[in-house]
PDB file of C-alpha atoms and ligand atoms in Angstrom:
ATOM      1  CA  MET A   1     -22.428  49.602-172.064  1.00  0.00           C
ATOM      2  CA  LYS A   2     -23.475  52.494-174.239  1.00  0.00           C
ATOM      3  CA  ARG A   3     -26.653  53.012-172.232  1.00  0.00           C
ATOM      4  CA  ILE A   4     -24.657  53.284-169.000  1.00  0.00           C
ATOM      5  CA  THR A   5     -22.457  55.932-170.534  1.00  0.00           C
ATOM      6  CA  ILE A   6     -25.430  57.972-171.700  1.00  0.00           C
ATOM      7  CA  THR A   7     -27.076  57.664-168.293  1.00  0.00           C
ATOM      8  CA  SER A   8     -23.903  58.894-166.613  1.00  0.00           C
ATOM      9  CA  LEU A   9     -23.711  61.796-169.004  1.00  0.00           C
ATOM     10  CA  LEU A  10     -27.303  62.733-168.301  1.00  0.00           C
ATOM     11  CA  ALA A  11     -26.670  62.530-164.579  1.00  0.00           C
ATOM     12  CA  SER A  12     -23.640  64.787-164.922  1.00  0.00           C
ATOM     13  CA  PHE A  13     -25.620  67.203-166.998  1.00  0.00           C
ATOM     14  CA  ALA A  14     -28.395  67.292-164.401  1.00  0.00           C
ATOM     15  CA  LEU A  15     -25.821  67.996-161.676  1.00  0.00           C
ATOM     16  CA  PHE A  16     -24.352  70.720-163.824  1.00  0.00           C
ATOM     17  CA  LEU A  17     -27.766  72.306-164.322  1.00  0.00           C
ATOM     18  CA  GLY A  18     -28.427  72.013-160.601  1.00  0.00           C
ATOM     19  CA  ALA A  19     -25.193  73.804-159.792  1.00  0.00           C
ATOM     20  CA  CYS A  20     -26.037  76.594-162.216  1.00  0.00           C
ATOM     21  CA  GLY A  21     -29.485  76.903-160.684  1.00  0.00           C
ATOM     22  CA  ASN A  22     -27.973  77.289-157.227  1.00  0.00           C
ATOM     23  CA  ASP A  23     -25.663  80.035-158.390  1.00  0.00           C
ATOM     24  CA  ALA A  24     -28.501  81.885-160.059  1.00  0.00           C
ATOM     25  CA  SER A  25     -30.692  81.702-156.968  1.00  0.00           C
ATOM     26  CA  LYS A  26     -27.841  82.998-154.797  1.00  0.00           C
ATOM     27  CA  GLN A  27     -27.419  85.974-157.094  1.00  0.00           C
ATOM     28  CA  ASN A  28     -31.151  86.597-157.097  1.00  0.00           C
ATOM     29  CA  ALA A  29     -31.125  86.499-153.296  1.00  0.00           C
ATOM     30  CA  ALA A  30     -28.659  89.402-153.081  1.00  0.00           C
ATOM     31  CA  PRO A  31     -30.126  92.503-151.506  1.00  0.00           C
ATOM     32  CA  PRO A  32     -31.582  94.930-154.044  1.00  0.00           C
ATOM     33  CA  PRO A  33     -29.655  98.128-154.763  1.00  0.00           C
ATOM     34  CA  SER A  34     -30.451 100.713-152.142  1.00  0.00           C
ATOM     35  CA  ASP A  35     -32.323 103.851-153.112  1.00  0.00           C
ATOM     36  CA  ASP A  36     -31.118 105.985-150.199  1.00  0.00           C
ATOM     37  CA  GLY A  37     -28.363 107.684-152.199  1.00  0.00           C
ATOM     38  CA  VAL A  38     -25.494 106.045-150.307  1.00  0.00           C
ATOM     39  CA  ARG A  39     -22.735 104.976-152.707  1.00  0.00           C
ATOM     40  CA  THR A  40     -22.480 101.206-152.617  1.00  0.00           C
ATOM     41  CA  ILE A  41     -19.274  99.355-153.391  1.00  0.00           C
ATOM     42  CA  ALA A  42     -19.826  95.686-154.160  1.00  0.00           C
ATOM     43  CA  ILE A  43     -16.823  93.509-153.356  1.00  0.00           C
ATOM     44  CA  THR A  44     -16.497  89.772-153.812  1.00  0.00           C
ATOM     45  CA  ALA A  45     -14.029  87.509-152.021  1.00  0.00           C
ATOM     46  CA  ASN A  46     -13.157  84.050-153.313  1.00  0.00           C
ATOM     47  CA  ASP A  47     -11.403  80.785-152.443  1.00  0.00           C
ATOM     48  CA  SER A  48      -8.154  82.171-153.926  1.00  0.00           C
ATOM     49  CA  MET A  49      -8.109  84.820-151.195  1.00  0.00           C
ATOM     50  CA  GLN A  50      -8.784  87.692-153.570  1.00  0.00           C
ATOM     51  CA  PHE A  51     -10.898  90.787-153.101  1.00  0.00           C
ATOM     52  CA  SER A  52     -12.448  91.949-156.398  1.00  0.00           C
ATOM     53  CA  VAL A  53     -11.818  95.542-155.323  1.00  0.00           C
ATOM     54  CA  THR A  54      -8.496  96.626-153.793  1.00  0.00           C
ATOM     55  CA  SER A  55      -8.670 100.371-154.287  1.00  0.00           C
ATOM     56  CA  ILE A  56     -11.469 102.653-153.096  1.00  0.00           C
ATOM     57  CA  GLU A  57     -11.608 106.437-153.019  1.00  0.00           C
ATOM     58  CA  ALA A  58     -13.877 108.432-150.748  1.00  0.00           C
ATOM     59  CA  ALA A  59     -14.404 112.032-149.799  1.00  0.00           C
ATOM     60  CA  PRO A  60     -13.720 112.973-146.165  1.00  0.00           C
ATOM     61  CA  GLY A  61     -16.713 111.936-144.078  1.00  0.00           C
ATOM     62  CA  GLU A  62     -18.553 110.477-147.073  1.00  0.00           C
ATOM     63  CA  GLU A  63     -21.112 107.855-146.171  1.00  0.00           C
ATOM     64  CA  ILE A  64     -20.360 104.692-148.132  1.00  0.00           C
ATOM     65  CA  ARG A  65     -21.639 101.161-148.146  1.00  0.00           C
ATOM     66  CA  ILE A  66     -19.562  98.030-148.571  1.00  0.00           C
ATOM     67  CA  GLN A  67     -21.472  95.019-149.841  1.00  0.00           C
ATOM     68  CA  LEU A  68     -19.181  92.026-149.345  1.00  0.00           C
ATOM     69  CA  SER A  69     -20.016  88.618-150.837  1.00  0.00           C
ATOM     70  CA  ASN A  70     -18.030  85.433-150.337  1.00  0.00           C
ATOM     71  CA  ILE A  71     -18.386  83.708-153.730  1.00  0.00           C
ATOM     72  CA  GLY A  72     -16.175  80.762-152.737  1.00  0.00           C
ATOM     73  CA  ARG A  73     -17.264  77.189-152.033  1.00  0.00           C
ATOM     74  CA  MET A  74     -14.841  76.022-149.338  1.00  0.00           C
ATOM     75  CA  PRO A  75     -16.052  75.312-145.753  1.00  0.00           C
ATOM     76  CA  LYS A  76     -16.173  78.312-143.457  1.00  0.00           C
ATOM     77  CA  GLN A  77     -13.688  76.796-140.966  1.00  0.00           C
ATOM     78  CA  SER A  78     -10.936  76.774-143.601  1.00  0.00           C
ATOM     79  CA  MET A  79     -11.893  79.703-145.834  1.00  0.00           C
ATOM     80  CA  ALA A  80     -13.922  82.683-144.664  1.00  0.00           C
ATOM     81  CA  HIS A  81     -13.658  86.382-145.403  1.00  0.00           C
ATOM     82  CA  ASN A  82     -14.492  89.724-143.890  1.00  0.00           C
ATOM     83  CA  TRP A  83     -13.637  93.322-144.732  1.00  0.00           C
ATOM     84  CA  VAL A  84     -11.891  95.277-142.010  1.00  0.00           C
ATOM     85  CA  LEU A  85     -10.992  98.945-142.396  1.00  0.00           C
ATOM     86  CA  LEU A  86      -7.969  99.933-140.309  1.00  0.00           C
ATOM     87  CA  GLN A  87      -6.410 103.179-139.153  1.00  0.00           C
ATOM     88  CA  PRO A  88      -3.493 104.329-141.321  1.00  0.00           C
ATOM     89  CA  MET A  89      -0.556 102.007-140.616  1.00  0.00           C
ATOM     90  CA  ASP A  90       2.379 100.420-142.392  1.00  0.00           C
ATOM     91  CA  ASN A  91       2.669  96.784-143.464  1.00  0.00           C
ATOM     92  CA  ALA A  92       4.455  95.771-140.277  1.00  0.00           C
ATOM     93  CA  ALA A  93       1.583  97.140-138.199  1.00  0.00           C
ATOM     94  CA  ILE A  94      -0.980  95.433-140.472  1.00  0.00           C
ATOM     95  CA  ASN A  95       0.830  92.138-139.956  1.00  0.00           C
ATOM     96  CA  ALA A  96       0.938  92.693-136.199  1.00  0.00           C
ATOM     97  CA  PHE A  97      -2.797  93.373-136.166  1.00  0.00           C
ATOM     98  CA  GLY A  98      -3.438  90.274-138.315  1.00  0.00           C
ATOM     99  CA  MET A  99      -1.457  88.131-135.906  1.00  0.00           C
ATOM    100  CA  LYS A 100      -3.386  89.522-132.947  1.00  0.00           C
ATOM    101  CA  ALA A 101      -6.736  89.068-134.713  1.00  0.00           C
ATOM    102  CA  SER A 102      -6.010  85.429-135.586  1.00  0.00           C
ATOM    103  CA  SER A 103      -6.574  84.346-131.985  1.00  0.00           C
ATOM    104  CA  HIS A 104     -10.055  85.898-131.814  1.00  0.00           C
ATOM    105  CA  ALA A 105     -12.269  83.278-133.490  1.00  0.00           C
ATOM    106  CA  PRO A 106     -14.854  83.192-134.931  1.00  0.00           C
ATOM    107  CA  GLU A 107     -15.016  86.826-136.073  1.00  0.00           C
ATOM    108  CA  TYR A 108     -11.254  87.432-135.781  1.00  0.00           C
ATOM    109  CA  ILE A 109     -11.765  90.977-134.517  1.00  0.00           C
ATOM    110  CA  PRO A 110     -10.157  91.710-131.133  1.00  0.00           C
ATOM    111  CA  ALA A 111     -12.769  93.333-128.878  1.00  0.00           C
ATOM    112  CA  GLY A 112     -12.335  97.085-128.660  1.00  0.00           C
ATOM    113  CA  ALA A 113      -9.391  97.123-131.078  1.00  0.00           C
ATOM    114  CA  SER A 114      -8.495 100.780-131.628  1.00  0.00           C
ATOM    115  CA  GLU A 115      -7.030  99.929-135.052  1.00  0.00           C
ATOM    116  CA  VAL A 116     -10.465  98.976-136.435  1.00  0.00           C
ATOM    117  CA  ILE A 117     -12.613 101.711-137.986  1.00  0.00           C
ATOM    118  CA  ALA A 118     -15.350  99.448-139.366  1.00  0.00           C
ATOM    119  CA  HIS A 119     -15.805  95.820-140.329  1.00  0.00           C
ATOM    120  CA  THR A 120     -18.266  93.358-141.846  1.00  0.00           C
ATOM    121  CA  LYS A 121     -19.174  89.977-140.413  1.00  0.00           C
ATOM    122  CA  MET A 122     -16.966  86.966-141.140  1.00  0.00           C
ATOM    123  CA  LEU A 123     -18.592  85.249-144.136  1.00  0.00           C
ATOM    124  CA  GLY A 124     -18.628  81.608-145.164  1.00  0.00           C
ATOM    125  CA  ALA A 125     -19.194  80.433-148.749  1.00  0.00           C
ATOM    126  CA  GLY A 126     -22.244  82.027-150.335  1.00  0.00           C
ATOM    127  CA  GLU A 127     -22.781  84.492-147.493  1.00  0.00           C
ATOM    128  CA  SER A 128     -22.835  88.267-147.783  1.00  0.00           C
ATOM    129  CA  ASP A 129     -22.944  91.248-145.480  1.00  0.00           C
ATOM    130  CA  THR A 130     -23.496  94.962-145.906  1.00  0.00           C
ATOM    131  CA  LEU A 131     -21.704  97.623-143.931  1.00  0.00           C
ATOM    132  CA  THR A 132     -22.588 101.327-144.030  1.00  0.00           C
ATOM    133  CA  PHE A 133     -20.205 103.779-142.415  1.00  0.00           C
ATOM    134  CA  LYS A 134     -18.720 107.240-142.735  1.00  0.00           C
ATOM    135  CA  ALA A 135     -15.270 107.505-144.289  1.00  0.00           C
ATOM    136  CA  PRO A 136     -12.713 109.065-141.945  1.00  0.00           C
ATOM    137  CA  SER A 137     -12.524 112.855-142.078  1.00  0.00           C
ATOM    138  CA  ALA A 138      -8.716 112.940-142.182  1.00  0.00           C
ATOM    139  CA  PRO A 139      -7.326 112.488-145.713  1.00  0.00           C
ATOM    140  CA  GLY A 140      -4.923 109.631-146.245  1.00  0.00           C
ATOM    141  CA  PRO A 141      -4.566 105.956-147.104  1.00  0.00           C
ATOM    142  CA  TYR A 142      -6.538 103.571-144.879  1.00  0.00           C
ATOM    143  CA  PRO A 143      -5.695  99.902-145.315  1.00  0.00           C
ATOM    144  CA  PHE A 144      -8.409  97.259-145.439  1.00  0.00           C
ATOM    145  CA  ILE A 145      -7.848  93.548-144.944  1.00  0.00           C
ATOM    146  CA  CYS A 146      -9.541  90.212-144.394  1.00  0.00           C
ATOM    147  CA  SER A 147      -8.701  89.211-140.823  1.00  0.00           C
ATOM    148  CA  PHE A 148      -9.223  85.454-141.245  1.00  0.00           C
ATOM    149  CA  PRO A 149      -5.973  83.806-140.033  1.00  0.00           C
ATOM    150  CA  GLY A 150      -3.235  84.154-142.634  1.00  0.00           C
ATOM    151  CA  HIS A 151      -5.325  86.120-145.123  1.00  0.00           C
ATOM    152  CA  TYR A 152      -4.130  89.591-144.102  1.00  0.00           C
ATOM    153  CA  ALA A 153      -0.855  89.081-145.977  1.00  0.00           C
ATOM    154  CA  ILE A 154      -2.685  88.689-149.304  1.00  0.00           C
ATOM    155  CA  MET A 155      -6.220  90.010-148.900  1.00  0.00           C
ATOM    156  CA  LYS A 156      -5.772  93.711-148.587  1.00  0.00           C
ATOM    157  CA  GLY A 157      -6.412  96.987-150.290  1.00  0.00           C
ATOM    158  CA  THR A 158      -6.573 100.690-149.647  1.00  0.00           C
ATOM    159  CA  LEU A 159      -9.371 103.131-149.025  1.00  0.00           C
ATOM    160  CA  THR A 160      -7.991 106.540-149.917  1.00  0.00           C
ATOM    161  CA  VAL A 161      -9.696 109.546-148.364  1.00  0.00           C
ATOM    162  CA  LYS A 162      -9.150 112.694-150.386  1.00  0.00           C
TER     163      LYS A 162
HETATM  164 ZN1  LIG B 201     -10.246  85.991-146.200  1.00  0.00          ZN
END
């Protein structure tokens, strides 16, 4: 009886070590910091529908890089994230865009949407994407969201150009 318990414990420990190893290798696989002088903003998104960064400031026309990583574990069909920068709009307009986007699987970006300034790919667990773009030249608050169905109500932030 005691031997079984110890064996189970060892097995659990091995699984635990394996899980840690996977996490470490994922982090090691992240792209190296760029040396081209472009300011890079690393953002994570998780299974709780949270962006690690919800407020970004940029100078008009500044070139910036968004490095988005989905650090969740849930299957992509039920939990995926992107980062979509929108034209200045109020919450009602953000919700309207989110509703429209939700019928455009799998990227959930309506083709040719005039509201979209820039966006990353839709990312499943463990995936990441890098987006380099120029901040708008007009000062003001630009909302960003995740356009996966239902996420736009929670997963959002503001890029402020000033
Ligand atoms: Zn999301």
